[in-house]
Amino acid sequence: MEKGCPSQETKARLFIEARKYADILAIFNRMDQEGYLAMLQPVIENILRRESEYTIQELRKYQHSCSPAEQFDTIDHFVNNSQIFKKNLVLITNLIIEDVLHQIICEVNSSPNPP
């Protein structure tokens, strides 16, 4: 094997990983055609808007409690808090997805004629 060139095994693994990303477009199109994206968008937007309103309200309360000498950048804190919330929302969503998939797998497994 030539130095610096990936092995056949590495190429095969990379190909498998790359195919996963190619599947995103097909899944996205199917979700769009079924109307799932149209259902998800307002739910996610509602969650994020409500959380943003709450975060800004709390940050403003904190800002008013600070002394005038303290430098408190509300926008910077808002961006940081929003990123933390986003990461946690993704984790929570993944847990819900895993739980639903587990339920479906159990149902398929217990069905008299599994696929």
PDB file of C-alpha atoms in Angstrom:
ATOM      1  CA  MET A   1       0.000   0.000   0.000  1.00  0.00           C
ATOM      2  CA  GLU A   2       1.346   3.412  -0.960  1.00  0.00           C
ATOM      3  CA  LYS A   3       2.159   5.684   1.976  1.00  0.00           C
ATOM      4  CA  GLY A   4      -0.621   8.177   2.682  1.00  0.00           C
ATOM      5  CA  CYS A   5      -3.216   6.333   0.615  1.00  0.00           C
ATOM      6  CA  PRO A   6      -6.252   4.942   2.406  1.00  0.00           C
ATOM      7  CA  SER A   7      -6.631   1.184   2.496  1.00  0.00           C
ATOM      8  CA  GLN A   8      -9.506  -0.566   0.771  1.00  0.00           C
ATOM      9  CA  GLU A   9     -11.061  -1.122   4.194  1.00  0.00           C
ATOM     10  CA  THR A  10     -10.823   2.590   4.990  1.00  0.00           C
ATOM     11  CA  LYS A  11     -12.293   3.488   1.604  1.00  0.00           C
ATOM     12  CA  ALA A  12     -15.175   1.081   2.200  1.00  0.00           C
ATOM     13  CA  ARG A  13     -15.890   2.606   5.631  1.00  0.00           C
ATOM     14  CA  LEU A  14     -15.729   6.127   4.164  1.00  0.00           C
ATOM     15  CA  PHE A  15     -18.103   5.090   1.384  1.00  0.00           C
ATOM     16  CA  ILE A  16     -20.587   3.723   3.953  1.00  0.00           C
ATOM     17  CA  GLU A  17     -20.373   6.952   5.971  1.00  0.00           C
ATOM     18  CA  ALA A  18     -20.796   9.098   2.839  1.00  0.00           C
ATOM     19  CA  ARG A  19     -23.894   7.106   1.831  1.00  0.00           C
ATOM     20  CA  LYS A  20     -25.496   7.960   5.176  1.00  0.00           C
ATOM     21  CA  TYR A  21     -25.343  11.615   4.230  1.00  0.00           C
ATOM     22  CA  ALA A  22     -26.706  10.924   0.767  1.00  0.00           C
ATOM     23  CA  ASP A  23     -29.738   9.357   2.465  1.00  0.00           C
ATOM     24  CA  ILE A  24     -30.536  12.695   4.101  1.00  0.00           C
ATOM     25  CA  LEU A  25     -31.895  14.138   0.859  1.00  0.00           C
ATOM     26  CA  ALA A  26     -34.184  11.136   0.285  1.00  0.00           C
ATOM     27  CA  ILE A  27     -35.405  11.244   3.891  1.00  0.00           C
ATOM     28  CA  PHE A  28     -35.886  15.015   3.714  1.00  0.00           C
ATOM     29  CA  ASN A  29     -37.921  14.718   0.499  1.00  0.00           C
ATOM     30  CA  ARG A  30     -40.073  11.926   1.942  1.00  0.00           C
ATOM     31  CA  MET A  31     -40.693  13.920   5.123  1.00  0.00           C
ATOM     32  CA  ASP A  32     -41.622  16.958   3.032  1.00  0.00           C
ATOM     33  CA  GLN A  33     -43.981  14.952   0.803  1.00  0.00           C
ATOM     34  CA  GLU A  34     -45.682  13.380   3.844  1.00  0.00           C
ATOM     35  CA  GLY A  35     -46.133  16.830   5.403  1.00  0.00           C
ATOM     36  CA  TYR A  36     -43.949  16.084   8.429  1.00  0.00           C
ATOM     37  CA  LEU A  37     -41.692  19.092   7.859  1.00  0.00           C
ATOM     38  CA  ALA A  38     -44.738  21.345   7.784  1.00  0.00           C
ATOM     39  CA  MET A  39     -45.818  19.851  11.124  1.00  0.00           C
ATOM     40  CA  LEU A  40     -42.377  20.014  12.745  1.00  0.00           C
ATOM     41  CA  GLN A  41     -41.510  23.580  11.757  1.00  0.00           C
ATOM     42  CA  PRO A  42     -44.201  25.334  13.822  1.00  0.00           C
ATOM     43  CA  VAL A  43     -43.626  23.076  16.843  1.00  0.00           C
ATOM     44  CA  ILE A  44     -39.893  23.771  16.862  1.00  0.00           C
ATOM     45  CA  GLU A  45     -40.458  27.466  16.198  1.00  0.00           C
ATOM     46  CA  ASN A  46     -42.944  27.688  19.073  1.00  0.00           C
ATOM     47  CA  ILE A  47     -40.537  25.966  21.469  1.00  0.00           C
ATOM     48  CA  LEU A  48     -37.632  28.219  20.469  1.00  0.00           C
ATOM     49  CA  ARG A  49     -39.667  31.445  20.556  1.00  0.00           C
ATOM     50  CA  ARG A  50     -41.095  30.691  23.998  1.00  0.00           C
ATOM     51  CA  GLU A  51     -37.686  29.751  25.344  1.00  0.00           C
ATOM     52  CA  SER A  52     -36.190  32.900  23.843  1.00  0.00           C
ATOM     53  CA  GLU A  53     -38.863  35.060  25.468  1.00  0.00           C
ATOM     54  CA  TYR A  54     -38.239  33.391  28.829  1.00  0.00           C
ATOM     55  CA  THR A  55     -34.466  33.722  28.503  1.00  0.00           C
ATOM     56  CA  ILE A  56     -34.614  37.407  27.566  1.00  0.00           C
ATOM     57  CA  GLN A  57     -37.025  38.099  30.435  1.00  0.00           C
ATOM     58  CA  GLU A  58     -34.689  36.402  32.926  1.00  0.00           C
ATOM     59  CA  LEU A  59     -31.575  38.065  31.524  1.00  0.00           C
ATOM     60  CA  ARG A  60     -33.215  41.491  31.750  1.00  0.00           C
ATOM     61  CA  LYS A  61     -34.149  40.829  35.370  1.00  0.00           C
ATOM     62  CA  TYR A  62     -30.554  39.922  36.083  1.00  0.00           C
ATOM     63  CA  GLN A  63     -29.259  42.945  34.162  1.00  0.00           C
ATOM     64  CA  HIS A  64     -31.442  45.277  36.270  1.00  0.00           C
ATOM     65  CA  SER A  65     -30.074  43.718  39.445  1.00  0.00           C
ATOM     66  CA  CYS A  66     -26.470  44.389  38.388  1.00  0.00           C
ATOM     67  CA  SER A  67     -24.658  47.480  39.557  1.00  0.00           C
ATOM     68  CA  PRO A  68     -24.061  50.172  36.923  1.00  0.00           C
ATOM     69  CA  ALA A  69     -20.327  49.446  37.085  1.00  0.00           C
ATOM     70  CA  GLU A  70     -20.847  45.826  35.994  1.00  0.00           C
ATOM     71  CA  GLN A  71     -20.702  45.130  32.304  1.00  0.00           C
ATOM     72  CA  PHE A  72     -23.511  42.742  31.360  1.00  0.00           C
ATOM     73  CA  ASP A  73     -23.923  41.898  27.690  1.00  0.00           C
ATOM     74  CA  THR A  74     -27.491  40.636  27.396  1.00  0.00           C
ATOM     75  CA  ILE A  75     -27.123  39.629  23.750  1.00  0.00           C
ATOM     76  CA  ASP A  76     -23.936  37.654  24.411  1.00  0.00           C
ATOM     77  CA  HIS A  77     -25.601  35.799  27.288  1.00  0.00           C
ATOM     78  CA  PHE A  78     -28.718  35.267  25.190  1.00  0.00           C
ATOM     79  CA  VAL A  79     -26.679  33.683  22.368  1.00  0.00           C
ATOM     80  CA  ASN A  80     -24.823  31.429  24.825  1.00  0.00           C
ATOM     81  CA  ASN A  81     -28.029  30.374  26.595  1.00  0.00           C
ATOM     82  CA  SER A  82     -29.733  29.737  23.256  1.00  0.00           C
ATOM     83  CA  GLN A  83     -26.902  27.462  22.133  1.00  0.00           C
ATOM     84  CA  ILE A  84     -27.109  25.517  25.388  1.00  0.00           C
ATOM     85  CA  PHE A  85     -30.886  25.206  25.016  1.00  0.00           C
ATOM     86  CA  LYS A  86     -30.505  24.048  21.397  1.00  0.00           C
ATOM     87  CA  LYS A  87     -28.043  21.318  22.380  1.00  0.00           C
ATOM     88  CA  ASN A  88     -30.339  20.143  25.172  1.00  0.00           C
ATOM     89  CA  LEU A  89     -33.369  20.202  22.872  1.00  0.00           C
ATOM     90  CA  VAL A  90     -31.485  18.006  20.391  1.00  0.00           C
ATOM     91  CA  LEU A  91     -30.591  15.574  23.194  1.00  0.00           C
ATOM     92  CA  ILE A  92     -34.183  15.455  24.442  1.00  0.00           C
ATOM     93  CA  THR A  93     -35.475  14.954  20.893  1.00  0.00           C
ATOM     94  CA  ASN A  94     -32.983  12.135  20.346  1.00  0.00           C
ATOM     95  CA  LEU A  95     -34.140  10.455  23.569  1.00  0.00           C
ATOM     96  CA  ILE A  96     -37.761  10.671  22.430  1.00  0.00           C
ATOM     97  CA  ILE A  97     -36.840   9.251  19.017  1.00  0.00           C
ATOM     98  CA  GLU A  98     -34.900   6.387  20.626  1.00  0.00           C
ATOM     99  CA  ASP A  99     -37.825   5.610  22.924  1.00  0.00           C
ATOM    100  CA  VAL A 100     -40.333   5.560  20.061  1.00  0.00           C
ATOM    101  CA  LEU A 101     -38.035   3.411  17.911  1.00  0.00           C
ATOM    102  CA  HIS A 102     -37.585   0.997  20.812  1.00  0.00           C
ATOM    103  CA  GLN A 103     -41.379   0.722  21.158  1.00  0.00           C
ATOM    104  CA  ILE A 104     -41.744   0.089  17.411  1.00  0.00           C
ATOM    105  CA  ILE A 105     -38.992  -2.548  17.459  1.00  0.00           C
ATOM    106  CA  CYS A 106     -40.727  -4.293  20.375  1.00  0.00           C
ATOM    107  CA  GLU A 107     -44.037  -4.238  18.497  1.00  0.00           C
ATOM    108  CA  VAL A 108     -42.459  -5.622  15.324  1.00  0.00           C
ATOM    109  CA  ASN A 109     -40.578  -8.249  17.328  1.00  0.00           C
ATOM    110  CA  SER A 110     -43.753  -9.408  19.070  1.00  0.00           C
ATOM    111  CA  SER A 111     -45.824  -9.460  15.907  1.00  0.00           C
ATOM    112  CA  PRO A 112     -46.728 -12.979  14.668  1.00  0.00           C
ATOM    113  CA  ASN A 113     -45.248 -12.280  11.202  1.00  0.00           C
ATOM    114  CA  PRO A 114     -42.235  -9.997  11.605  1.00  0.00           C
ATOM    115  CA  PRO A 115     -40.823  -8.635   8.343  1.00  0.00           C
TER     116      PRO A 115
END
